[in-house]
Tab-separated table of C-alpha atoms in Angstrom:
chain	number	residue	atom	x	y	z
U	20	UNK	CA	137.773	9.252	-90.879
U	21	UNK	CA	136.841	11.842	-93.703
U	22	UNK	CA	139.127	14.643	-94.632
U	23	UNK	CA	137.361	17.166	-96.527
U	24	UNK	CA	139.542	19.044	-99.107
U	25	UNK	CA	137.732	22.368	-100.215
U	26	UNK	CA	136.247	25.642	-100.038
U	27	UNK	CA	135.561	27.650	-96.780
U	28	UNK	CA	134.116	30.343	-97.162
U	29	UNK	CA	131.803	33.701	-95.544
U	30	UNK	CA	128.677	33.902	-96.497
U	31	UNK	CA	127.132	37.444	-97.572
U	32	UNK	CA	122.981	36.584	-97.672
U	33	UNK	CA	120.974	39.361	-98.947
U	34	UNK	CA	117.433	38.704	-98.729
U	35	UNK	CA	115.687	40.157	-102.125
U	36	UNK	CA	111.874	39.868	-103.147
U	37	UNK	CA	112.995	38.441	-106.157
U	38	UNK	CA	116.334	37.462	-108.176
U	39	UNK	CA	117.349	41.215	-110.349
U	40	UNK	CA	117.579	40.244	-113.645
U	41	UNK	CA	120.287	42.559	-115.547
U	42	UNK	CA	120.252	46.046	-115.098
U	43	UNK	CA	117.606	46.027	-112.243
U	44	UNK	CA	118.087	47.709	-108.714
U	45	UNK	CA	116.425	45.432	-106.003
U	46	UNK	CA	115.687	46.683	-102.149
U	47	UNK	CA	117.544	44.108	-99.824
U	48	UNK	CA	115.216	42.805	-97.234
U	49	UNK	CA	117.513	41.328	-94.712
U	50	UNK	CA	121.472	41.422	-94.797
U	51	UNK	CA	123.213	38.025	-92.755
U	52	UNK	CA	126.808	37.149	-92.341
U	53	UNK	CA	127.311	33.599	-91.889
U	54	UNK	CA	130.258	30.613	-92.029
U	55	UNK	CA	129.869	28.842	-95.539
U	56	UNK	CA	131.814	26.776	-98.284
U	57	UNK	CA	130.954	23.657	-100.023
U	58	UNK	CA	133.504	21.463	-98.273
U	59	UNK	CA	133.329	23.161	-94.738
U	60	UNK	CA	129.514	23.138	-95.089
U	61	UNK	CA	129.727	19.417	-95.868
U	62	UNK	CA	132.594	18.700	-93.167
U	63	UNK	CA	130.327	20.198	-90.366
U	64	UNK	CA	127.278	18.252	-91.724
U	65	UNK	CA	129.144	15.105	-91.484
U	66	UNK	CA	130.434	15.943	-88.272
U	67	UNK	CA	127.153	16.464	-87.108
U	68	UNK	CA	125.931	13.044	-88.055
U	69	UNK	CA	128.555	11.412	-85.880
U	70	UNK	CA	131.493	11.092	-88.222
U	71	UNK	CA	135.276	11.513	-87.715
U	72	UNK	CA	135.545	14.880	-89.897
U	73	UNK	CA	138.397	16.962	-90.715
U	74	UNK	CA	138.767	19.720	-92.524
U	75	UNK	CA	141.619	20.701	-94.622
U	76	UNK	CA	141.103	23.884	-96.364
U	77	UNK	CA	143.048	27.125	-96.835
U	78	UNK	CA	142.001	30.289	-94.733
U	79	UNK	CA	144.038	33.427	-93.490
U	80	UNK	CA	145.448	34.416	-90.368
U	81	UNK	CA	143.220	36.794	-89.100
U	82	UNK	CA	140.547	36.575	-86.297
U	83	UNK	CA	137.689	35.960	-88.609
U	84	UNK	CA	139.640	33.252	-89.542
U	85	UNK	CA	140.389	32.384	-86.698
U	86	UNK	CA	136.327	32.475	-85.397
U	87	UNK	CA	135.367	30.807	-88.750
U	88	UNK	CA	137.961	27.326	-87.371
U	89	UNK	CA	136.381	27.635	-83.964
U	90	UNK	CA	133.002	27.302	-85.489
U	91	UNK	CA	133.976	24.267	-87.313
U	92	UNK	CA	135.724	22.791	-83.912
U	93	UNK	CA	132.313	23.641	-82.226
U	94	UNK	CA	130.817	20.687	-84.227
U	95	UNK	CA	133.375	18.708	-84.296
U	96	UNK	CA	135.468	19.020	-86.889
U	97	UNK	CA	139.113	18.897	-86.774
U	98	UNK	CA	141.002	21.631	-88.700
U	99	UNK	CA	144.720	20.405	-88.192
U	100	UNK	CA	145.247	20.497	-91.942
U	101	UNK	CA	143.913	23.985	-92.629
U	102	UNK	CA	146.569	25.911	-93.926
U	103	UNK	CA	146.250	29.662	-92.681
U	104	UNK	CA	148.286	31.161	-95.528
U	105	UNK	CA	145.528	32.601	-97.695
U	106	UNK	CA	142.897	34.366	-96.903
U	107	UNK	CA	139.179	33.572	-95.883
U	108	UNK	CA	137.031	34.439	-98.982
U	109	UNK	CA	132.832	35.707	-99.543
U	110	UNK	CA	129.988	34.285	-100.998
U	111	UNK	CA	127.245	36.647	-101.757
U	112	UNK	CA	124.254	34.608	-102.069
U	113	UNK	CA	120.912	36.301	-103.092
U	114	UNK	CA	117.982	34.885	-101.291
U	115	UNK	CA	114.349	35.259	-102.454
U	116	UNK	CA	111.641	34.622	-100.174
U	117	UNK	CA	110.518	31.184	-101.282
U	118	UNK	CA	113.915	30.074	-101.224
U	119	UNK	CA	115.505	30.320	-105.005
U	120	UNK	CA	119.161	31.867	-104.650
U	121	UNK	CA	122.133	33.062	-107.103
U	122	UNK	CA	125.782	32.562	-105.784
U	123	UNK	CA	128.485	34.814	-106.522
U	124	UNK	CA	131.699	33.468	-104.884
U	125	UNK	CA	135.061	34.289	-105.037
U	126	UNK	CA	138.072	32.193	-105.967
U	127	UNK	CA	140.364	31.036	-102.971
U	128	UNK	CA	143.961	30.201	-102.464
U	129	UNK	CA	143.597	26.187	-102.432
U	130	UNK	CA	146.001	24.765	-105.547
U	131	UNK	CA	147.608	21.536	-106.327
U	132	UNK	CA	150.353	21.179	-103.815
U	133	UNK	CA	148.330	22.101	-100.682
U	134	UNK	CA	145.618	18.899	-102.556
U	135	UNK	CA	148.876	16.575	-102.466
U	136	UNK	CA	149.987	17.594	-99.110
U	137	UNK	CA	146.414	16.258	-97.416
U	138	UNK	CA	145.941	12.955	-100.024
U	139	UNK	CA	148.952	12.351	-98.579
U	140	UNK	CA	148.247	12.961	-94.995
U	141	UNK	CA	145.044	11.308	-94.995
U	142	UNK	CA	146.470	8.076	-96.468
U	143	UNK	CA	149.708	8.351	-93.568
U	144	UNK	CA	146.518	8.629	-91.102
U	145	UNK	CA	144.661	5.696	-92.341
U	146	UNK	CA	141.371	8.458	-93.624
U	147	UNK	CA	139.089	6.367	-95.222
U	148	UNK	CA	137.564	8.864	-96.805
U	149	UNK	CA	138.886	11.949	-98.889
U	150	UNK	CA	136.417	14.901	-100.272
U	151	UNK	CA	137.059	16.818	-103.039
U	152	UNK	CA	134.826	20.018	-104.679
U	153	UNK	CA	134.560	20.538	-108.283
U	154	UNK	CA	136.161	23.457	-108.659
U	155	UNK	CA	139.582	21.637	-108.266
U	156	UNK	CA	139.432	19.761	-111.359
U	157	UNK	CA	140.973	18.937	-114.064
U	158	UNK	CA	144.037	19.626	-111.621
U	159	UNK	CA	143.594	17.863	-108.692
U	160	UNK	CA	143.422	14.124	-110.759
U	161	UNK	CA	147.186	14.874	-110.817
U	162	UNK	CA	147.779	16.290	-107.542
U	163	UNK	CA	145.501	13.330	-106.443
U	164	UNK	CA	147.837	10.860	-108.846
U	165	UNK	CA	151.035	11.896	-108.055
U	166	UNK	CA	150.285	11.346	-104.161
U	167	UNK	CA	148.928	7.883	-105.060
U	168	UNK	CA	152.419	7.013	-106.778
U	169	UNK	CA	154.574	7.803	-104.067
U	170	UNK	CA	153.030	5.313	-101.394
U	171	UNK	CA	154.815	2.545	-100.552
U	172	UNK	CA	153.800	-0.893	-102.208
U	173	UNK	CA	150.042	-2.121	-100.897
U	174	UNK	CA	149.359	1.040	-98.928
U	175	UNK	CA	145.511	2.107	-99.378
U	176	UNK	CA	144.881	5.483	-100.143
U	177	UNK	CA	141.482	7.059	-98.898
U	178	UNK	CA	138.514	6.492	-101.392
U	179	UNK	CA	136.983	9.730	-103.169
U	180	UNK	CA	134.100	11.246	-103.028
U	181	UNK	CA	133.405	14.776	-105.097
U	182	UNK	CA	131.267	17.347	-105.019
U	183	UNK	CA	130.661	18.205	-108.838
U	184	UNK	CA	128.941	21.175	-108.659
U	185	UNK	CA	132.120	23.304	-108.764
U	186	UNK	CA	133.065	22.123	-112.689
U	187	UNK	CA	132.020	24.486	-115.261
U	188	UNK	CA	133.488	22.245	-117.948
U	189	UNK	CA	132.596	18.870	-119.751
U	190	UNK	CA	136.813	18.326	-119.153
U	191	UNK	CA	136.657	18.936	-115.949
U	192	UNK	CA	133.680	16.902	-114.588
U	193	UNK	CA	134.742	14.107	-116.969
U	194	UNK	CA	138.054	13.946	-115.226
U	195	UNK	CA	136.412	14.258	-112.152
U	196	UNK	CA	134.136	11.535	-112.574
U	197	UNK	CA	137.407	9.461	-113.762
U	198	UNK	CA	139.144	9.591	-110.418
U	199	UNK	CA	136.245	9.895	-107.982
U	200	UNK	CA	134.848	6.594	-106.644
U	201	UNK	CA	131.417	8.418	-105.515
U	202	UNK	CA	130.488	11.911	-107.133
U	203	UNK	CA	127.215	13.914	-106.480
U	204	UNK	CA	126.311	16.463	-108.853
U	205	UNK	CA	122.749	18.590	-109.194
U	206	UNK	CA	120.823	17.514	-112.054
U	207	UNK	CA	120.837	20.927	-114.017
U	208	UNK	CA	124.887	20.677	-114.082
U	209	UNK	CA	125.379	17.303	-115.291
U	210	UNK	CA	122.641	17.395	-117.844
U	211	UNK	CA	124.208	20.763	-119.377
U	212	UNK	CA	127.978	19.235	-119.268
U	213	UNK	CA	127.548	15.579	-119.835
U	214	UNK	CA	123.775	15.506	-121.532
U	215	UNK	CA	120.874	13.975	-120.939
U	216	UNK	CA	119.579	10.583	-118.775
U	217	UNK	CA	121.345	8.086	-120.928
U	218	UNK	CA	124.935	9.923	-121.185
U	219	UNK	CA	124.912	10.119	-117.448
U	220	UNK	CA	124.024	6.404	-116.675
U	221	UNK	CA	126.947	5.658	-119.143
U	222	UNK	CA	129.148	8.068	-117.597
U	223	UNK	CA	128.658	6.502	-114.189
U	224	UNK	CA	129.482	2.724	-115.988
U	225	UNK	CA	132.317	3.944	-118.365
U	226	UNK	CA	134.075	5.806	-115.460
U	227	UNK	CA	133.445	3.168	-112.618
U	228	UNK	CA	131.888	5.585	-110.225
U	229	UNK	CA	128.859	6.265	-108.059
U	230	UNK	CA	126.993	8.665	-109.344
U	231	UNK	CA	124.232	10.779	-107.477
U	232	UNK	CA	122.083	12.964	-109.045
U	233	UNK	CA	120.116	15.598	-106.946
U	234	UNK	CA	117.321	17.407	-108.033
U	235	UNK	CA	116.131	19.615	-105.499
U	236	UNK	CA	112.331	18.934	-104.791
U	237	UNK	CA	112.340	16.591	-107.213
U	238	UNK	CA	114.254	14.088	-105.592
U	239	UNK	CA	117.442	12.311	-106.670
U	240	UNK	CA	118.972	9.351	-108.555
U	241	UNK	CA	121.827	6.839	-108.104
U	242	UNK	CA	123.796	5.594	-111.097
U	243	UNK	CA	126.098	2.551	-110.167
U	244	UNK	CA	128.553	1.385	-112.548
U	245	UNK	CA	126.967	-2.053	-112.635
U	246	UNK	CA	124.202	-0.225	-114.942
U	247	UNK	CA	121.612	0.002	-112.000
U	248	UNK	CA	119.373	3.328	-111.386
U	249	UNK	CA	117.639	4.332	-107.840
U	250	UNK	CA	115.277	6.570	-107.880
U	251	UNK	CA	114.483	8.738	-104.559
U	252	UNK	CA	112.000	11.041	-103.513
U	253	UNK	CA	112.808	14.319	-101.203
U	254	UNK	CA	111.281	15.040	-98.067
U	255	UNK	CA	108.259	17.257	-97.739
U	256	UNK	CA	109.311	20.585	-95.952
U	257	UNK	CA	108.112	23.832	-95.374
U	258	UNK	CA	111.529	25.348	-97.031
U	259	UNK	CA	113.263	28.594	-95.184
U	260	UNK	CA	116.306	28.293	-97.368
U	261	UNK	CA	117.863	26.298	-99.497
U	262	UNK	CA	121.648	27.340	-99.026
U	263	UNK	CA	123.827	24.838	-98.273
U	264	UNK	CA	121.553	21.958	-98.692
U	265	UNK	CA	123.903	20.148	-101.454
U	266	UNK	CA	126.746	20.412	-99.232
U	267	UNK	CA	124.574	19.017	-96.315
U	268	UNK	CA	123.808	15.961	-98.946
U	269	UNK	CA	127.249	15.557	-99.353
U	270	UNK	CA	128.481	15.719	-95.857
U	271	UNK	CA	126.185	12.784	-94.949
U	272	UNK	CA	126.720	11.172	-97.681
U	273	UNK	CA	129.928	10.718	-97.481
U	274	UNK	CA	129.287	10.278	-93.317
U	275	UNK	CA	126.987	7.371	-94.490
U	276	UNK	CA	129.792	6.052	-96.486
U	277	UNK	CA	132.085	6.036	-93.697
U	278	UNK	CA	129.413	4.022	-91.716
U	279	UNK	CA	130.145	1.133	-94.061
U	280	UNK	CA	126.245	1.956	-95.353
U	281	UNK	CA	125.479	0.801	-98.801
U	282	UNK	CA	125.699	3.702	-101.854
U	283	UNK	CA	121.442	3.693	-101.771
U	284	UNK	CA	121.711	3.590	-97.854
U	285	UNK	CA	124.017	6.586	-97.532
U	286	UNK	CA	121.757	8.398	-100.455
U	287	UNK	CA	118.688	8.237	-98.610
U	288	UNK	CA	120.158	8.932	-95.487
U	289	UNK	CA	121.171	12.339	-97.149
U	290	UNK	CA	118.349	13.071	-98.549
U	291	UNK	CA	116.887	13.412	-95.577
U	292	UNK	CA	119.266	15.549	-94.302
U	293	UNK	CA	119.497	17.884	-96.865
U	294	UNK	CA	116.200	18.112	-97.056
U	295	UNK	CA	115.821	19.567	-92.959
U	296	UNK	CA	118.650	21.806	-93.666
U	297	UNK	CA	116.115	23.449	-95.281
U	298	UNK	CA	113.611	24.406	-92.503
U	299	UNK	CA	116.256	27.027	-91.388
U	300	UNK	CA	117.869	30.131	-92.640
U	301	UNK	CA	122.148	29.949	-93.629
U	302	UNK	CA	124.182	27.479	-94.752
U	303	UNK	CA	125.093	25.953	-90.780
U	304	UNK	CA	122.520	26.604	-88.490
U	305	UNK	CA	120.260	23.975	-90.522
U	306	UNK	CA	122.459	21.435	-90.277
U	307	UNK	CA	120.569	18.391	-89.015
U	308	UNK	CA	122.112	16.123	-86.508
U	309	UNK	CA	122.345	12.150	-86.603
U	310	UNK	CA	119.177	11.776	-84.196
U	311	UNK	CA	117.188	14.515	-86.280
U	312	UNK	CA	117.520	12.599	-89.128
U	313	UNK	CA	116.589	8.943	-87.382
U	314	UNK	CA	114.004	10.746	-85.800
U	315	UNK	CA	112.488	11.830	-88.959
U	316	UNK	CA	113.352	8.401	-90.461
U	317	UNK	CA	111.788	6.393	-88.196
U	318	UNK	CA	108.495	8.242	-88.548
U	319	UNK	CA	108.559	8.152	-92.225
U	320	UNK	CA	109.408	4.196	-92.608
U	321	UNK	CA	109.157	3.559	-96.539
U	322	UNK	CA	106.494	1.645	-97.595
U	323	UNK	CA	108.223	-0.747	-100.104
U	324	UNK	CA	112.013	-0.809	-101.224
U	325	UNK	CA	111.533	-0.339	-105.096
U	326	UNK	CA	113.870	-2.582	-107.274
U	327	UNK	CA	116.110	-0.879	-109.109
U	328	UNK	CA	115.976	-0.313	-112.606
U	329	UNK	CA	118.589	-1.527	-115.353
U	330	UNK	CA	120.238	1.105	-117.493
U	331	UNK	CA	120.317	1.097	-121.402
């Protein structure tokens, strides 16, 4: 069981010929409404692989609301946590038409008590799992904490697993990275917060945590706290749009997890995934299931299992 704790989210998509740089006036090309948000993106994707996924965000009352939950359900996802005392919030993303995007989203109603409430749900339901995205920290390591120190004696809490790419401060993804006991981040992010190659494999040993890297195209990198470094390559698409795909990653990464798959086995897995979330425009309707991803998998086999490198 994984409860995702996070944003949901309506997409805006404007299709432009190109990204407007400041002061420009761009012609939209296509206008979309779709369902979006990093951790109902990644609750659906894990739901789609096969996993026991709820989500437990904070939306409003009102029929689009209302339609965004039954959209989730549709894959699978349980929403009995979602609090519908807020109000469903919009992403504008700008798409270009080789894929690059900008992101303007808008802050929700998710704070500190509603994070407590579900840690301490999950752990009463035995999750294994608990999500987190970025954008809750440095204040969710309490929330998370003070749930922790109210179970009774020898009760396991869920391990957790968060989605960096919401931090827009060294504090904050250091923190993160403090409580989290798996965190994926995009490449860009960490390098500009934490620094470059060698501050992020210590990072990943100085804070005990999982760390996986994505770099778009480029592939993507494991950091274990034992001082080991996997190195992974993307899969070769033809790429519609790119929305969504580090949530995708996520959500089967953290499906993977749930599996009982290794760290490296749940990272490839996802890579996979995220990748073929590509081949189709939005955020959902991308979203690979588990036998598209064996499928692809078992016609790719690797050729050789690389050992992993040692850290400095």
């Amino acid at each position: 069981m994984i409860v995702f704790c996070g944003y949901a989210n309506i997409d805006l998509t404007v299709g432009v010929p190109a990204l407007p740089a400041p002061g420009d006036r761009v012609q939209a090309t296509a206008i979309r409404h779709g369902h979006g948000g990093m951790a109902a993106n990644a609750s659906a994707a894990a739901a789609r692989t096969g996993a026991d996924a709820w989500f437990a965000g904070v939306v409003g009352p009102e029929p689009r609301s209302t339609a965004f939950l039954a959209a989730l359900a549709a894959d699978g996802v349980r929403t009995d946590w979602t609090a519908r005392t807020g109000t469903l919030t919009t992403a504008v993303v700008l798409l270009t038409p080789d894929g690059e995007r900008a992101v303007i989203s808008q802050d929700d109603e998710l704070d500190a008590r509603h994070i407590t409430r579900t840690v301490r749900a999950a752990r009463e339901a035995g999750a294994d799992w608990l999500y987190l995205d970025g954008y809750r920290f440095p204040e969710a390591a309490a929330a998370v904490a003070e749930a922790a120190a109210d179970a009774p004696p020898g009760t396991p809490g869920p391990g957790l697993v968060v989605d960096l790419d919401g931090c827009d401060r060294a504090e904050a993804m250091r923190t993160a990275l403090s409580a989290a006991d798996h965190a994926v981040v995009g490449r860009p992010l960490a390098i500009a917060l934490l620094g470059g190659e060698p501050a992020l494999a210590r990072a990943a040993a100085d804070l005990d945590v999982h760390l996986v890297v994505t770099d778009g195209s480029r592939g993507w990198t494991l950091l274990t706290p034992a001082g080991e470094r996997h190195d992974g390559p993307a899969i070769e698409v033809e790429t519609v749009d790119a929305t969504g795909a580090g949530d995708c990653f996520t959500g089967a990464y953290c499906a993977e997890l749930d599996r009982g798959r290794s760290p490296l086995e749940a990272a490839r897995f996802a890579a996979v995934a995220a990748g073929l979330s590509c081949t189709r425009p939005g955020a959902r309707d991308g979203l690979p299931d588990r036998r598209a991803i064996e499928s692809w998998l078992a016609a790719h086999p690797p050729s050789e299992t690389p050992e992993p490198t040692r850290t400095p």
